[in-house]
Amino acid sequence: FSADGQQIVAGGVDGKVLSWTIATGEMRTMGEQSESLEVAGIQSIEFSPDGRQGATAGLDGSVVIWNAETGARMTTLRHDARVLALSFGGTTQDALLASVDEGGVAKIWDAQTFVERREIKSYSAPLYSTAFSRDGRFLVTAGNDLSIWETAIGARMRVNAKHGRLFAASITPRG
């Protein structure tokens, strides 16, 4: 859902980003994740906290930032492996975007300029999920283990060993 609760976005294996207006049920195609027909699938979609942008994670190794109102592609961010999940976090003054890939890399981006702030190489590959603490100070990644990272310096704070794969992670609103 968008921040105002008026819009829903979805995407799938064909790489198309679709948007629905809840009040009218009107659907539109915002665009496509990739220009490659071979690797187009979308793994994750998130709205920015202010609702002005949407971000999609692609099997082509891209994170595409979309204008939520117009559907225009704003920029494309890159990974060296398929991007499996993403999340927005931080504060209004210091908004962040995290993306994780199947190579075990988490990238933290400035969510206003989309400049890469930090790359974190996990000890666990692939990474299937990520989430920020409410204030953006910590990032959780889930793969073969659950790790907590300090976003400012990229330090691994804690690891919760788990045998097998962890496909989802979340942090409570209270952090």
PDB file of N, CA and C in Angstrom, residues 68-131:
ATOM      1  N   ALA A  68       5.925   7.347  -7.948  1.00  0.00           N
ATOM      2  CA  ALA A  68       4.672   6.656  -7.634  1.00  0.00           C
ATOM      3  C   ALA A  68       3.470   7.335  -8.269  1.00  0.00           C
ATOM      4  N   GLU A  69       3.534   8.620  -8.496  1.00  0.00           N
ATOM      5  CA  GLU A  69       2.399   9.326  -9.087  1.00  0.00           C
ATOM      6  C   GLU A  69       2.327   9.142 -10.598  1.00  0.00           C
ATOM      7  N   THR A  70       3.454   9.315 -11.275  1.00  0.00           N
ATOM      8  CA  THR A  70       3.454   9.284 -12.739  1.00  0.00           C
ATOM      9  C   THR A  70       3.832   7.918 -13.315  1.00  0.00           C
ATOM     10  N   GLY A  71       4.500   7.088 -12.524  1.00  0.00           N
ATOM     11  CA  GLY A  71       4.978   5.807 -13.017  1.00  0.00           C
ATOM     12  C   GLY A  71       6.288   5.896 -13.772  1.00  0.00           C
ATOM     13  N   ALA A  72       6.874   7.080 -13.827  1.00  0.00           N
ATOM     14  CA  ALA A  72       8.133   7.258 -14.558  1.00  0.00           C
ATOM     15  C   ALA A  72       9.295   6.624 -13.805  1.00  0.00           C
ATOM     16  N   ARG A  73      10.191   5.995 -14.555  1.00  0.00           N
ATOM     17  CA  ARG A  73      11.417   5.427 -13.985  1.00  0.00           C
ATOM     18  C   ARG A  73      12.321   6.598 -13.628  1.00  0.00           C
ATOM     19  N   MET A  74      12.744   6.663 -12.364  1.00  0.00           N
ATOM     20  CA  MET A  74      13.605   7.757 -11.904  1.00  0.00           C
ATOM     21  C   MET A  74      15.082   7.413 -12.032  1.00  0.00           C
ATOM     22  N   THR A  75      15.433   6.206 -11.604  1.00  0.00           N
ATOM     23  CA  THR A  75      16.828   5.771 -11.680  1.00  0.00           C
ATOM     24  C   THR A  75      16.887   4.263 -11.512  1.00  0.00           C
ATOM     25  N   THR A  76      18.021   3.698 -11.874  1.00  0.00           N
ATOM     26  CA  THR A  76      18.265   2.263 -11.706  1.00  0.00           C
ATOM     27  C   THR A  76      19.562   2.078 -10.932  1.00  0.00           C
ATOM     28  N   LEU A  77      19.498   1.289  -9.870  1.00  0.00           N
ATOM     29  CA  LEU A  77      20.647   0.972  -9.027  1.00  0.00           C
ATOM     30  C   LEU A  77      21.071  -0.456  -9.354  1.00  0.00           C
ATOM     31  N   ARG A  78      22.340  -0.769  -9.171  1.00  0.00           N
ATOM     32  CA  ARG A  78      22.859  -2.065  -9.623  1.00  0.00           C
ATOM     33  C   ARG A  78      23.481  -2.904  -8.522  1.00  0.00           C
ATOM     34  N   HIS A  79      23.280  -4.202  -8.656  1.00  0.00           N
ATOM     35  CA  HIS A  79      23.960  -5.252  -7.895  1.00  0.00           C
ATOM     36  C   HIS A  79      24.646  -6.154  -8.910  1.00  0.00           C
ATOM     37  N   ASP A  80      25.574  -6.990  -8.423  1.00  0.00           N
ATOM     38  CA  ASP A  80      26.239  -7.966  -9.291  1.00  0.00           C
ATOM     39  C   ASP A  80      25.518  -9.303  -9.322  1.00  0.00           C
ATOM     40  N   ALA A  81      24.452  -9.428  -8.549  1.00  0.00           N
ATOM     41  CA  ALA A  81      23.678 -10.671  -8.487  1.00  0.00           C
ATOM     42  C   ALA A  81      22.193 -10.316  -8.442  1.00  0.00           C
ATOM     43  N   ARG A  82      21.356 -11.321  -8.553  1.00  0.00           N
ATOM     44  CA  ARG A  82      19.908 -11.086  -8.524  1.00  0.00           C
ATOM     45  C   ARG A  82      19.504 -10.465  -7.184  1.00  0.00           C
ATOM     46  N   VAL A  83      18.686  -9.411  -7.244  1.00  0.00           N
ATOM     47  CA  VAL A  83      18.226  -8.720  -6.040  1.00  0.00           C
ATOM     48  C   VAL A  83      16.956  -9.421  -5.561  1.00  0.00           C
ATOM     49  N   LEU A  84      16.967  -9.840  -4.295  1.00  0.00           N
ATOM     50  CA  LEU A  84      15.881 -10.656  -3.767  1.00  0.00           C
ATOM     51  C   LEU A  84      14.932  -9.912  -2.845  1.00  0.00           C
ATOM     52  N   ALA A  85      15.374  -8.810  -2.245  1.00  0.00           N
ATOM     53  CA  ALA A  85      14.502  -8.073  -1.332  1.00  0.00           C
ATOM     54  C   ALA A  85      15.013  -6.659  -1.153  1.00  0.00           C
ATOM     55  N   LEU A  86      14.120  -5.791  -0.699  1.00  0.00           N
ATOM     56  CA  LEU A  86      14.510  -4.421  -0.374  1.00  0.00           C
ATOM     57  C   LEU A  86      13.589  -3.866   0.695  1.00  0.00           C
ATOM     58  N   SER A  87      14.033  -2.784   1.328  1.00  0.00           N
ATOM     59  CA  SER A  87      13.205  -2.107   2.332  1.00  0.00           C
ATOM     60  C   SER A  87      13.668  -0.668   2.486  1.00  0.00           C
ATOM     61  N   PHE A  88      12.708   0.195   2.791  1.00  0.00           N
ATOM     62  CA  PHE A  88      12.997   1.588   3.127  1.00  0.00           C
ATOM     63  C   PHE A  88      13.075   1.713   4.638  1.00  0.00           C
ATOM     64  N   GLY A  89      13.842   2.686   5.103  1.00  0.00           N
ATOM     65  CA  GLY A  89      13.948   2.932   6.534  1.00  0.00           C
ATOM     66  C   GLY A  89      14.561   4.278   6.799  1.00  0.00           C
ATOM     67  N   GLY A  90      14.925   4.504   8.043  1.00  0.00           N
ATOM     68  CA  GLY A  90      15.529   5.766   8.438  1.00  0.00           C
ATOM     69  C   GLY A  90      14.490   6.803   8.788  1.00  0.00           C
ATOM     70  N   THR A  91      14.941   8.038   8.872  1.00  0.00           N
ATOM     71  CA  THR A  91      14.073   9.152   9.252  1.00  0.00           C
ATOM     72  C   THR A  91      13.767  10.022   8.036  1.00  0.00           C
ATOM     73  N   THR A  92      12.880  10.966   8.196  1.00  0.00           N
ATOM     74  CA  THR A  92      12.552  11.879   7.101  1.00  0.00           C
ATOM     75  C   THR A  92      13.784  12.623   6.630  1.00  0.00           C
ATOM     76  N   GLN A  93      14.642  13.027   7.552  1.00  0.00           N
ATOM     77  CA  GLN A  93      15.858  13.759   7.205  1.00  0.00           C
ATOM     78  C   GLN A  93      16.966  12.843   6.691  1.00  0.00           C
ATOM     79  N   ASP A  94      16.899  11.565   7.007  1.00  0.00           N
ATOM     80  CA  ASP A  94      17.952  10.627   6.629  1.00  0.00           C
ATOM     81  C   ASP A  94      17.330   9.319   6.138  1.00  0.00           C
ATOM     82  N   ALA A  95      16.567   9.405   5.047  1.00  0.00           N
ATOM     83  CA  ALA A  95      15.869   8.244   4.514  1.00  0.00           C
ATOM     84  C   ALA A  95      16.853   7.288   3.837  1.00  0.00           C
ATOM     85  N   LEU A  96      16.618   5.989   4.028  1.00  0.00           N
ATOM     86  CA  LEU A  96      17.513   4.958   3.517  1.00  0.00           C
ATOM     87  C   LEU A  96      16.728   3.905   2.739  1.00  0.00           C
ATOM     88  N   LEU A  97      17.425   3.237   1.840  1.00  0.00           N
ATOM     89  CA  LEU A  97      16.890   2.093   1.114  1.00  0.00           C
ATOM     90  C   LEU A  97      17.937   0.992   1.201  1.00  0.00           C
ATOM     91  N   ALA A  98      17.510  -0.205   1.552  1.00  0.00           N
ATOM     92  CA  ALA A  98      18.420  -1.355   1.572  1.00  0.00           C
ATOM     93  C   ALA A  98      17.959  -2.358   0.526  1.00  0.00           C
ATOM     94  N   SER A  99      18.937  -2.983  -0.129  1.00  0.00           N
ATOM     95  CA  SER A  99      18.638  -4.047  -1.082  1.00  0.00           C
ATOM     96  C   SER A  99      19.630  -5.182  -0.820  1.00  0.00           C
ATOM     97  N   VAL A 100      19.132  -6.417  -0.947  1.00  0.00           N
ATOM     98  CA  VAL A 100      19.976  -7.585  -0.691  1.00  0.00           C
ATOM     99  C   VAL A 100      19.913  -8.532  -1.877  1.00  0.00           C
ATOM    100  N   ASP A 101      21.019  -9.279  -2.080  1.00  0.00           N
ATOM    101  CA  ASP A 101      21.068 -10.121  -3.271  1.00  0.00           C
ATOM    102  C   ASP A 101      21.456 -11.557  -2.953  1.00  0.00           C
ATOM    103  N   GLU A 102      21.386 -12.384  -3.992  1.00  0.00           N
ATOM    104  CA  GLU A 102      21.674 -13.797  -3.811  1.00  0.00           C
ATOM    105  C   GLU A 102      23.152 -14.082  -3.618  1.00  0.00           C
ATOM    106  N   GLY A 103      24.011 -13.098  -3.823  1.00  0.00           N
ATOM    107  CA  GLY A 103      25.436 -13.257  -3.563  1.00  0.00           C
ATOM    108  C   GLY A 103      25.815 -12.943  -2.127  1.00  0.00           C
ATOM    109  N   GLY A 104      24.823 -12.606  -1.286  1.00  0.00           N
ATOM    110  CA  GLY A 104      25.085 -12.299   0.119  1.00  0.00           C
ATOM    111  C   GLY A 104      25.492 -10.868   0.368  1.00  0.00           C
ATOM    112  N   VAL A 105      25.186  -9.963  -0.554  1.00  0.00           N
ATOM    113  CA  VAL A 105      25.550  -8.547  -0.407  1.00  0.00           C
ATOM    114  C   VAL A 105      24.308  -7.727  -0.079  1.00  0.00           C
ATOM    115  N   ALA A 106      24.457  -6.869   0.921  1.00  0.00           N
ATOM    116  CA  ALA A 106      23.430  -5.876   1.248  1.00  0.00           C
ATOM    117  C   ALA A 106      23.993  -4.510   0.883  1.00  0.00           C
ATOM    118  N   LYS A 107      23.188  -3.703   0.213  1.00  0.00           N
ATOM    119  CA  LYS A 107      23.596  -2.340  -0.117  1.00  0.00           C
ATOM    120  C   LYS A 107      22.636  -1.382   0.552  1.00  0.00           C
ATOM    121  N   ILE A 108      23.218  -0.318   1.121  1.00  0.00           N
ATOM    122  CA  ILE A 108      22.423   0.737   1.745  1.00  0.00           C
ATOM    123  C   ILE A 108      22.581   1.982   0.884  1.00  0.00           C
ATOM    124  N   TRP A 109      21.457   2.519   0.458  1.00  0.00           N
ATOM    125  CA  TRP A 109      21.422   3.677  -0.436  1.00  0.00           C
ATOM    126  C   TRP A 109      20.792   4.858   0.274  1.00  0.00           C
ATOM    127  N   ASP A 110      21.216   6.066  -0.059  1.00  0.00           N
ATOM    128  CA  ASP A 110      20.519   7.274   0.364  1.00  0.00           C
ATOM    129  C   ASP A 110      19.208   7.289  -0.416  1.00  0.00           C
ATOM    130  N   ALA A 111      18.070   7.325   0.261  1.00  0.00           N
ATOM    131  CA  ALA A 111      16.771   7.209  -0.407  1.00  0.00           C
ATOM    132  C   ALA A 111      16.291   8.520  -1.018  1.00  0.00           C
ATOM    133  N   GLN A 112      17.093   9.567  -0.941  1.00  0.00           N
ATOM    134  CA  GLN A 112      16.736  10.818  -1.615  1.00  0.00           C
ATOM    135  C   GLN A 112      17.616  11.051  -2.833  1.00  0.00           C
ATOM    136  N   THR A 113      18.904  10.737  -2.723  1.00  0.00           N
ATOM    137  CA  THR A 113      19.828  10.932  -3.852  1.00  0.00           C
ATOM    138  C   THR A 113      20.118   9.623  -4.584  1.00  0.00           C
ATOM    139  N   PHE A 114      19.852   8.481  -3.935  1.00  0.00           N
ATOM    140  CA  PHE A 114      20.102   7.133  -4.437  1.00  0.00           C
ATOM    141  C   PHE A 114      21.577   6.879  -4.722  1.00  0.00           C
ATOM    142  N   VAL A 115      22.414   7.513  -3.923  1.00  0.00           N
ATOM    143  CA  VAL A 115      23.855   7.251  -3.935  1.00  0.00           C
ATOM    144  C   VAL A 115      24.110   6.120  -2.939  1.00  0.00           C
ATOM    145  N   GLU A 116      24.956   5.169  -3.311  1.00  0.00           N
ATOM    146  CA  GLU A 116      25.273   4.064  -2.418  1.00  0.00           C
ATOM    147  C   GLU A 116      26.060   4.586  -1.226  1.00  0.00           C
ATOM    148  N   ARG A 117      25.580   4.282  -0.024  1.00  0.00           N
ATOM    149  CA  ARG A 117      26.278   4.692   1.200  1.00  0.00           C
ATOM    150  C   ARG A 117      27.204   3.611   1.720  1.00  0.00           C
ATOM    151  N   ARG A 118      26.774   2.362   1.579  1.00  0.00           N
ATOM    152  CA  ARG A 118      27.553   1.284   2.172  1.00  0.00           C
ATOM    153  C   ARG A 118      27.200  -0.032   1.495  1.00  0.00           C
ATOM    154  N   GLU A 119      28.214  -0.863   1.356  1.00  0.00           N
ATOM    155  CA  GLU A 119      28.005  -2.230   0.901  1.00  0.00           C
ATOM    156  C   GLU A 119      28.452  -3.147   2.027  1.00  0.00           C
ATOM    157  N   ILE A 120      27.590  -4.067   2.385  1.00  0.00           N
ATOM    158  CA  ILE A 120      27.875  -5.012   3.453  1.00  0.00           C
ATOM    159  C   ILE A 120      27.933  -6.405   2.847  1.00  0.00           C
ATOM    160  N   LYS A 121      29.059  -7.071   3.034  1.00  0.00           N
ATOM    161  CA  LYS A 121      29.197  -8.441   2.542  1.00  0.00           C
ATOM    162  C   LYS A 121      28.899  -9.386   3.689  1.00  0.00           C
ATOM    163  N   SER A 122      27.813 -10.086   3.546  1.00  0.00           N
ATOM    164  CA  SER A 122      27.360 -11.009   4.569  1.00  0.00           C
ATOM    165  C   SER A 122      28.210 -12.274   4.543  1.00  0.00           C
ATOM    166  N   TYR A 123      28.155 -12.993   5.617  1.00  0.00           N
ATOM    167  CA  TYR A 123      28.807 -14.298   5.694  1.00  0.00           C
ATOM    168  C   TYR A 123      27.842 -15.382   5.237  1.00  0.00           C
ATOM    169  N   SER A 124      26.651 -14.950   4.850  1.00  0.00           N
ATOM    170  CA  SER A 124      25.585 -15.870   4.478  1.00  0.00           C
ATOM    171  C   SER A 124      25.082 -15.511   3.082  1.00  0.00           C
ATOM    172  N   ALA A 125      25.066 -16.468   2.209  1.00  0.00           N
ATOM    173  CA  ALA A 125      24.538 -16.188   0.876  1.00  0.00           C
ATOM    174  C   ALA A 125      23.568 -17.297   0.511  1.00  0.00           C
ATOM    175  N   PRO A 126      22.501 -17.021  -0.128  1.00  0.00           N
ATOM    176  CA  PRO A 126      21.986 -15.700  -0.494  1.00  0.00           C
ATOM    177  C   PRO A 126      21.273 -15.038   0.678  1.00  0.00           C
ATOM    178  N   LEU A 127      20.965 -13.742   0.504  1.00  0.00           N
ATOM    179  CA  LEU A 127      20.145 -13.003   1.465  1.00  0.00           C
ATOM    180  C   LEU A 127      18.749 -12.872   0.874  1.00  0.00           C
ATOM    181  N   TYR A 128      17.739 -13.281   1.645  1.00  0.00           N
ATOM    182  CA  TYR A 128      16.370 -13.312   1.143  1.00  0.00           C
ATOM    183  C   TYR A 128      15.500 -12.165   1.638  1.00  0.00           C
ATOM    184  N   SER A 129      15.902 -11.511   2.727  1.00  0.00           N
ATOM    185  CA  SER A 129      15.043 -10.483   3.304  1.00  0.00           C
ATOM    186  C   SER A 129      15.887  -9.454   4.038  1.00  0.00           C
ATOM    187  N   THR A 130      15.318  -8.270   4.200  1.00  0.00           N
ATOM    188  CA  THR A 130      15.986  -7.206   4.937  1.00  0.00           C
ATOM    189  C   THR A 130      14.955  -6.278   5.561  1.00  0.00           C
ATOM    190  N   ALA A 131      15.321  -5.651   6.661  1.00  0.00           N
ATOM    191  CA  ALA A 131      14.439  -4.688   7.330  1.00  0.00           C
ATOM    192  C   ALA A 131      15.287  -3.733   8.158  1.00  0.00           C
TER     193      ALA A 131
END
